[in-house]
Amino acid sequence: MSDETIDQLQPQRASRIGVWAVMKAILKHKVSCVGVVIIILLSLMAIFAPLIAPHDPNEQDLYHVLENPSRKHLLGTDDVGRDLLSRVIYGSRISLLVGVAATIFAAVIGVILGLIAGYKGGMVDMVIMRITDTFMCIPGLILLLVMAAALGPGLHNIIIAISLIGWTGFARIIRGQVLMVRELPYIEAANAAGASGFRIMFRHLLPNSLAPIIVAGSITIGGVIMLESAAAFLGLGVQPPTPSWGKALRIGYSYLEVVPLFSIAPGLMITLAILAFNFLGDGLRDALDPRLRGQGKKIE
Amino acid sequence: MSKLLEVKNLSTHFFTDDGLVKAVDNISYSLNEGETLGLVGESGCGKSVNALSLLRLIPNPPGKIVSGKVIFEDQNLLTLSEDDICRIRGNRMAMIFQEPMTSLNPVMTIGRQLMEPMEIHRQMTRGEIQERCLDLLKRVHIPEAPTRMNAYPHQFSGGMLQRAMIAMGLTCNPRLVIADEPTTALDVTIQAQLLELMKDLTREFGTALIIITHNLGIVARYADRVNVMYAGRIVEKSTAMDLYKNPRHPYTIGLMASVPRLDQDMKKKLKPIEGQPPDLIHLPSGCSFHPRCSYRVERCLNETPELKTVNENHEIACWVDVRT
Amino acid sequence: MKRYIASRLLYSILILFFVSILIFTLARLMPGDPIQAAAMINTDLANPEIMNDLRAKFGLDKPYHEQYFLWLTDFAKGEWGDSLGSGEEVLAMFLRRLPVTLELFIGATFWSFIIGFPFGIIAALRRNSWLDASLTTTSIIGVSIPVFWEGIVFIYLFAVILPIFPPSGYVPFSESPWENLLSVAMPTFVMGTQTAGLLARYVRSSLLEVLGQDFIRTARAKGLREKAMLIRHAARPALLPVVTVIGLSWGYMVAGSFLVEYMFAIPGLGRMGVNAVFARDFPVIQATLVIVALNVMLANLTVDLVYGYLDPRVRIH
């Protein structure tokens, strides 16, 4: 049997929802619209930081340290006289980069392990799922602290550490999906047709699990941004002088009474970023989860 | 016999995202003490909404009773205060729902759920209530009633649960019981047992009964009178006998032809009604049944027929007088 | 029920075994020799002889699997080792700091309950109204707002601008109950915010789902008034998924306590953990990780048991 025939056997691809349908659903969902707008603005800010930032973020001016907002420095200056606004603008790069990169890596690890666990079943499933449970016994931030301490500081290590922590949720979701989809007639048909396990997993099981991965992904990006900045706040983050929201918050916190914006402004950006991805995740869930679709329309 | 229930021009509409659904559209009927009325129609025809409207159990939003009167024991239920309608529910008028598995609370014992109506409506001691419930469980043929009282719904079979539901509906000795597809989820043999049981009990207590069903056989056997509904309206109203022998509305005729009858030639083929049940948001113009009707005339497309009397006990809403 | 409890316990023990391996591995992954690392911070130890003694004392000269079993048996016996930084016994440190963190946990749970439940219930009962929309949006904000930023804003507003609460520090209850409450008011609120938001969302969706079920209609048809219906029929089934969230949050509140104790200078377990990580104080790190994992697992186990109690379908097979 050819792959096309198997595709025809598939009753409906619940999660292969058109991009347009998803966009329309998000546009209808006011809160997720707000999320999308914030995400776009933050991304533009990160990409065009050199054009937007009024000053070089690393230019120190030791005659003007810890200043409150002025015409020259709209948000004031930090402890070594760098322009806070510029540093906040550049800071979006680290947060978004870590958020997106770590989430993608975590998703890849989680999806592969989840697919294998769900498809193979038996002992393999047992071991993978117990490992997942094990990781879930230690909250992310604490795992991150220990891992970052083990790996050493630096952007790469932070991304690696967060990826090694964040995969568990994806693995669980995928495994659940696979277990559900595995029994459907068209997968059995593919099996009977002699498609290889690898092929079945990636060509048939994975597409059906895309919707929940996308929802989880959006929310995970928010979570990763929170983790990264929390770690930076505690003192484990990117190396100076790279501008980072979490780092600025950590230092600014000591000068809260003198220059409140030093810590409050970057913190607000962190909150906005997390909020935006959670808002989007919410809208996506409503749009992609068939269980939630069409609620309140049943009559009899 | 005195009139127990009179429904006048009742309309219940649902305001959905996709548009307005006139689930019940201007229907009127009445019911006497101790009488059994059958409400027949396809799913989606508004028969359940009609029943729920009587007790004001329509979920709002999206549903709303937009007009009409429901006169029960000489008071209009639609204008009662929330407190007063609560005094009627489960007490003077009770409901037995379809799907006993989901209609009973999964985390509460059968006993507690059974005793609840009397706890609400009767000033009786716990002991007295318990005694009456045990008695009722025996009446509906549930064995080992005392231990069953402490069991949870998931420990019962579907038939047992429906028996318990029937007992629950009867605890306060209501004047009217509405049974909404009470047996659809069950085996055919159990269906018959339960209907028989329900009929016996209501006859014994002198309770009036409204049976909602899509099964004409049930109606013919257990109801005194029948209302046939289509797309939110009553299209034929008659005594059960007359309807069965002499259906006059094309829809009823179609329904009859689609179920096997013992009193007819077994070789005669069953004929399903053609076409799809109507889309309730975009109802056809004129008579809603016209696209599926083999008797239709020009007039059916433009004008909606009202019920008119064709003989003493028989009314139909049709422009064509079909005599079979 | 007994079999159910037994199976949950057995599962917990299995996971505990896996967790202990993870923790042991993580501690060994720290770069270099933990003793050397500690010596860099505590210069008193920077002496080859003392360092070798310490290695022998911790069994670091033995193969890994032996080290692992040594650690496991010692830990079970209550011999958690001494802190490399202060030399104090880790178990004693833990016991001294436990009540402080416990107070934070209880306070945070208190805040999350008195905010989360009413928010969720009101939103569900007023579904699709402006009130629902604003409560639900507030809940998402509550979930999204990072503990450390909320803490800073609160300190700025209620300790700097309006000096109502102390900006940091902790006063034990035994010293002054009033000052104790003042000192934990902000940290516990900040710690509980995320849980409050989560609770509100789960209470709302779970209650909405239950209210749409057939048995609620049955309850109404019996003549139960709205309030009685909610309490007698809706509350228990609606609580089931909420219990899971409460358990999860309790387990994960540790992360909040790390941040809150760090920024408010509260001498609890979280601060001990943060300090230990930066000091590479590995006996303390190991112990902290075990405590954290045990807390999560106990929370999960409690959830399972409460679930069994609330849901007869789980209890009776």
mmCIF file of N, CA, C and O in Angstrom, chain C residues 17-61:
data_model
loop_
_atom_site.group_PDB
_atom_site.id
_atom_site.type_symbol
_atom_site.label_atom_id
_atom_site.label_comp_id
_atom_site.label_asym_id
_atom_site.label_seq_id
_atom_site.Cartn_x
_atom_site.Cartn_y
_atom_site.Cartn_z
ATOM 1 N N PHE C 17 14.127 6.180 44.139
ATOM 2 C CA PHE C 17 15.376 5.528 43.767
ATOM 3 C C PHE C 17 15.995 6.230 42.544
ATOM 4 O O PHE C 17 17.159 6.593 42.539
ATOM 5 N N PHE C 18 15.157 6.455 41.531
ATOM 6 C CA PHE C 18 15.638 7.164 40.341
ATOM 7 C C PHE C 18 16.142 8.566 40.699
ATOM 8 O O PHE C 18 17.177 9.010 40.211
ATOM 9 N N VAL C 19 15.379 9.245 41.555
ATOM 10 C CA VAL C 19 15.749 10.611 41.922
ATOM 11 C C VAL C 19 17.098 10.626 42.630
ATOM 12 O O VAL C 19 17.935 11.489 42.388
ATOM 13 N N SER C 20 17.311 9.629 43.493
ATOM 14 C CA SER C 20 18.570 9.613 44.233
ATOM 15 C C SER C 20 19.743 9.468 43.268
ATOM 16 O O SER C 20 20.791 10.093 43.455
ATOM 17 N N ILE C 21 19.541 8.678 42.215
ATOM 18 C CA ILE C 21 20.624 8.534 41.224
ATOM 19 C C ILE C 21 20.854 9.864 40.518
ATOM 20 O O ILE C 21 22.001 10.304 40.341
ATOM 21 N N LEU C 22 19.757 10.512 40.135
ATOM 22 C CA LEU C 22 19.882 11.801 39.445
ATOM 23 C C LEU C 22 20.646 12.804 40.311
ATOM 24 O O LEU C 22 21.543 13.496 39.843
ATOM 25 N N ILE C 23 20.264 12.850 41.586
ATOM 26 C CA ILE C 23 20.884 13.819 42.484
ATOM 27 C C ILE C 23 22.370 13.517 42.660
ATOM 28 O O ILE C 23 23.229 14.402 42.575
ATOM 29 N N PHE C 24 22.672 12.244 42.844
ATOM 30 C CA PHE C 24 24.057 11.843 43.018
ATOM 31 C C PHE C 24 24.870 12.233 41.781
ATOM 32 O O PHE C 24 25.949 12.805 41.885
ATOM 33 N N THR C 25 24.288 11.960 40.609
ATOM 34 C CA THR C 25 24.988 12.283 39.364
ATOM 35 C C THR C 25 25.207 13.784 39.233
ATOM 36 O O THR C 25 26.300 14.228 38.875
ATOM 37 N N LEU C 26 24.145 14.555 39.519
ATOM 38 C CA LEU C 26 24.265 16.004 39.404
ATOM 39 C C LEU C 26 25.376 16.525 40.296
ATOM 40 O O LEU C 26 26.185 17.369 39.900
ATOM 41 N N ALA C 27 25.420 16.010 41.529
ATOM 42 C CA ALA C 27 26.422 16.498 42.470
ATOM 43 C C ALA C 27 27.831 16.156 41.963
ATOM 44 O O ALA C 27 28.759 16.940 42.114
ATOM 45 N N ARG C 28 27.970 14.965 41.324
ATOM 46 C CA ARG C 28 29.294 14.585 40.809
ATOM 47 C C ARG C 28 29.655 15.372 39.551
ATOM 48 O O ARG C 28 30.795 15.414 39.157
ATOM 49 N N LEU C 29 28.647 15.921 38.884
ATOM 50 C CA LEU C 29 28.909 16.646 37.641
ATOM 51 C C LEU C 29 29.559 17.999 37.885
ATOM 52 O O LEU C 29 30.118 18.589 36.977
ATOM 53 N N MET C 30 29.451 18.467 39.113
ATOM 54 C CA MET C 30 30.077 19.749 39.428
ATOM 55 C C MET C 30 31.535 19.696 39.016
ATOM 56 O O MET C 30 32.213 18.710 39.270
ATOM 57 N N PRO C 31 32.000 20.756 38.379
ATOM 58 C CA PRO C 31 33.357 20.694 37.822
ATOM 59 C C PRO C 31 34.387 20.485 38.913
ATOM 60 O O PRO C 31 34.281 21.010 40.022
ATOM 61 N N GLY C 32 35.367 19.692 38.556
ATOM 62 C CA GLY C 32 36.467 19.457 39.482
ATOM 63 C C GLY C 32 36.024 18.659 40.683
ATOM 64 O O GLY C 32 34.964 18.063 40.722
ATOM 65 N N ASP C 33 36.838 18.677 41.649
ATOM 66 C CA ASP C 33 36.620 17.934 42.875
ATOM 67 C C ASP C 33 35.851 18.842 43.833
ATOM 68 O O ASP C 33 36.231 20.001 44.012
ATOM 69 N N PRO C 34 34.779 18.345 44.413
ATOM 70 C CA PRO C 34 34.013 19.219 45.309
ATOM 71 C C PRO C 34 34.863 19.764 46.461
ATOM 72 O O PRO C 34 34.657 20.892 46.909
ATOM 73 N N ILE C 35 35.806 18.972 46.905
ATOM 74 C CA ILE C 35 36.627 19.422 48.025
ATOM 75 C C ILE C 35 37.500 20.598 47.591
ATOM 76 O O ILE C 35 37.631 21.611 48.281
ATOM 77 N N GLN C 36 38.050 20.456 46.368
ATOM 78 C CA GLN C 36 38.875 21.534 45.827
ATOM 79 C C GLN C 36 38.040 22.800 45.660
ATOM 80 O O GLN C 36 38.470 23.897 46.010
ATOM 81 N N ALA C 37 36.849 22.587 45.115
ATOM 82 C CA ALA C 37 35.952 23.722 44.909
ATOM 83 C C ALA C 37 35.656 24.406 46.233
ATOM 84 O O ALA C 37 35.665 25.637 46.342
ATOM 85 N N ALA C 38 35.404 23.592 47.236
ATOM 86 C CA ALA C 38 35.083 24.158 48.547
ATOM 87 C C ALA C 38 36.295 24.891 49.116
ATOM 88 O O ALA C 38 36.169 25.938 49.743
ATOM 89 N N ALA C 39 37.451 24.343 48.846
ATOM 90 C CA ALA C 39 38.669 24.944 49.393
ATOM 91 C C ALA C 39 38.907 26.322 48.808
ATOM 92 O O ALA C 39 39.484 27.196 49.449
ATOM 93 N N MET C 40 38.432 26.499 47.561
ATOM 94 C CA MET C 40 38.609 27.808 46.940
ATOM 95 C C MET C 40 37.775 28.859 47.648
ATOM 96 O O MET C 40 38.104 30.047 47.621
ATOM 97 N N ILE C 41 36.716 28.432 48.247
ATOM 98 C CA ILE C 41 35.865 29.393 48.938
ATOM 99 C C ILE C 41 36.242 29.487 50.411
ATOM 100 O O ILE C 41 36.429 30.560 50.964
ATOM 101 N N ASN C 42 36.410 28.317 51.031
ATOM 102 C CA ASN C 42 36.803 28.305 52.430
ATOM 103 C C ASN C 42 38.304 28.011 52.511
ATOM 104 O O ASN C 42 38.739 26.874 52.439
ATOM 105 N N THR C 43 39.105 29.065 52.652
ATOM 106 C CA THR C 43 40.554 28.911 52.547
ATOM 107 C C THR C 43 41.152 28.090 53.686
ATOM 108 O O THR C 43 42.270 27.613 53.593
ATOM 109 N N ASP C 44 40.394 27.904 54.767
ATOM 110 C CA ASP C 44 40.892 27.076 55.870
ATOM 111 C C ASP C 44 41.183 25.655 55.407
ATOM 112 O O ASP C 44 41.989 24.946 55.965
ATOM 113 N N LEU C 45 40.455 25.252 54.357
ATOM 114 C CA LEU C 45 40.585 23.876 53.888
ATOM 115 C C LEU C 45 41.710 23.711 52.874
ATOM 116 O O LEU C 45 42.052 22.599 52.499
ATOM 117 N N ALA C 46 42.264 24.837 52.420
ATOM 118 C CA ALA C 46 43.224 24.778 51.334
ATOM 119 C C ALA C 46 44.565 24.239 51.805
ATOM 120 O O ALA C 46 45.568 24.948 51.877
ATOM 121 N N ASN C 47 44.581 23.000 52.142
ATOM 122 C CA ASN C 47 45.786 22.351 52.628
ATOM 123 C C ASN C 47 45.697 20.913 52.145
ATOM 124 O O ASN C 47 44.717 20.232 52.423
ATOM 125 N N PRO C 48 46.665 20.419 51.391
ATOM 126 C CA PRO C 48 46.555 19.092 50.772
ATOM 127 C C PRO C 48 46.189 18.002 51.772
ATOM 128 O O PRO C 48 45.394 17.112 51.474
ATOM 129 N N GLU C 49 46.746 18.107 52.956
ATOM 130 C CA GLU C 49 46.474 17.056 53.938
ATOM 131 C C GLU C 49 45.013 17.056 54.367
ATOM 132 O O GLU C 49 44.331 16.033 54.361
ATOM 133 N N ILE C 50 44.521 18.265 54.693
ATOM 134 C CA ILE C 50 43.126 18.380 55.105
ATOM 135 C C ILE C 50 42.211 17.926 53.968
ATOM 136 O O ILE C 50 41.240 17.206 54.171
ATOM 137 N N MET C 51 42.594 18.310 52.727
ATOM 138 C CA MET C 51 41.761 17.959 51.592
ATOM 139 C C MET C 51 41.699 16.455 51.411
ATOM 140 O O MET C 51 40.635 15.893 51.147
ATOM 141 N N ASN C 52 42.841 15.770 51.578
ATOM 142 C CA ASN C 52 42.816 14.312 51.449
ATOM 143 C C ASN C 52 41.997 13.663 52.552
ATOM 144 O O ASN C 52 41.272 12.704 52.313
ATOM 145 N N ASP C 53 42.127 14.211 53.747
ATOM 146 C CA ASP C 53 41.314 13.708 54.858
ATOM 147 C C ASP C 53 39.839 13.811 54.517
ATOM 148 O O ASP C 53 39.062 12.877 54.736
ATOM 149 N N LEU C 54 39.512 15.011 53.982
ATOM 150 C CA LEU C 54 38.097 15.234 53.662
ATOM 151 C C LEU C 54 37.624 14.249 52.596
ATOM 152 O O LEU C 54 36.538 13.697 52.683
ATOM 153 N N ARG C 55 38.475 14.037 51.579
ATOM 154 C CA ARG C 55 38.101 13.094 50.521
ATOM 155 C C ARG C 55 37.817 11.727 51.105
ATOM 156 O O ARG C 55 36.830 11.080 50.762
ATOM 157 N N ALA C 56 38.690 11.283 52.006
ATOM 158 C CA ALA C 56 38.481 9.983 52.635
ATOM 159 C C ALA C 56 37.197 9.994 53.455
ATOM 160 O O ALA C 56 36.420 9.044 53.445
ATOM 161 N N LYS C 57 36.995 11.109 54.144
ATOM 162 C CA LYS C 57 35.839 11.214 55.024
ATOM 163 C C LYS C 57 34.547 11.094 54.216
ATOM 164 O O LYS C 57 33.587 10.444 54.620
ATOM 165 N N PHE C 58 34.524 11.728 53.040
ATOM 166 C CA PHE C 58 33.310 11.667 52.218
ATOM 167 C C PHE C 58 33.300 10.468 51.296
ATOM 168 O O PHE C 58 32.395 10.290 50.504
ATOM 169 N N GLY C 59 34.352 9.675 51.385
ATOM 170 C CA GLY C 59 34.399 8.486 50.538
ATOM 171 C C GLY C 59 34.662 8.812 49.099
ATOM 172 O O GLY C 59 34.329 8.032 48.205
ATOM 173 N N LEU C 60 35.241 9.968 48.839
ATOM 174 C CA LEU C 60 35.428 10.388 47.450
ATOM 175 C C LEU C 60 36.553 9.638 46.760
ATOM 176 O O LEU C 60 36.752 9.763 45.558
ATOM 177 N N ASP C 61 37.315 8.857 47.541
ATOM 178 C CA ASP C 61 38.397 8.096 46.916
ATOM 179 C C ASP C 61 37.906 6.727 46.449
ATOM 180 O O ASP C 61 38.639 5.962 45.869
#
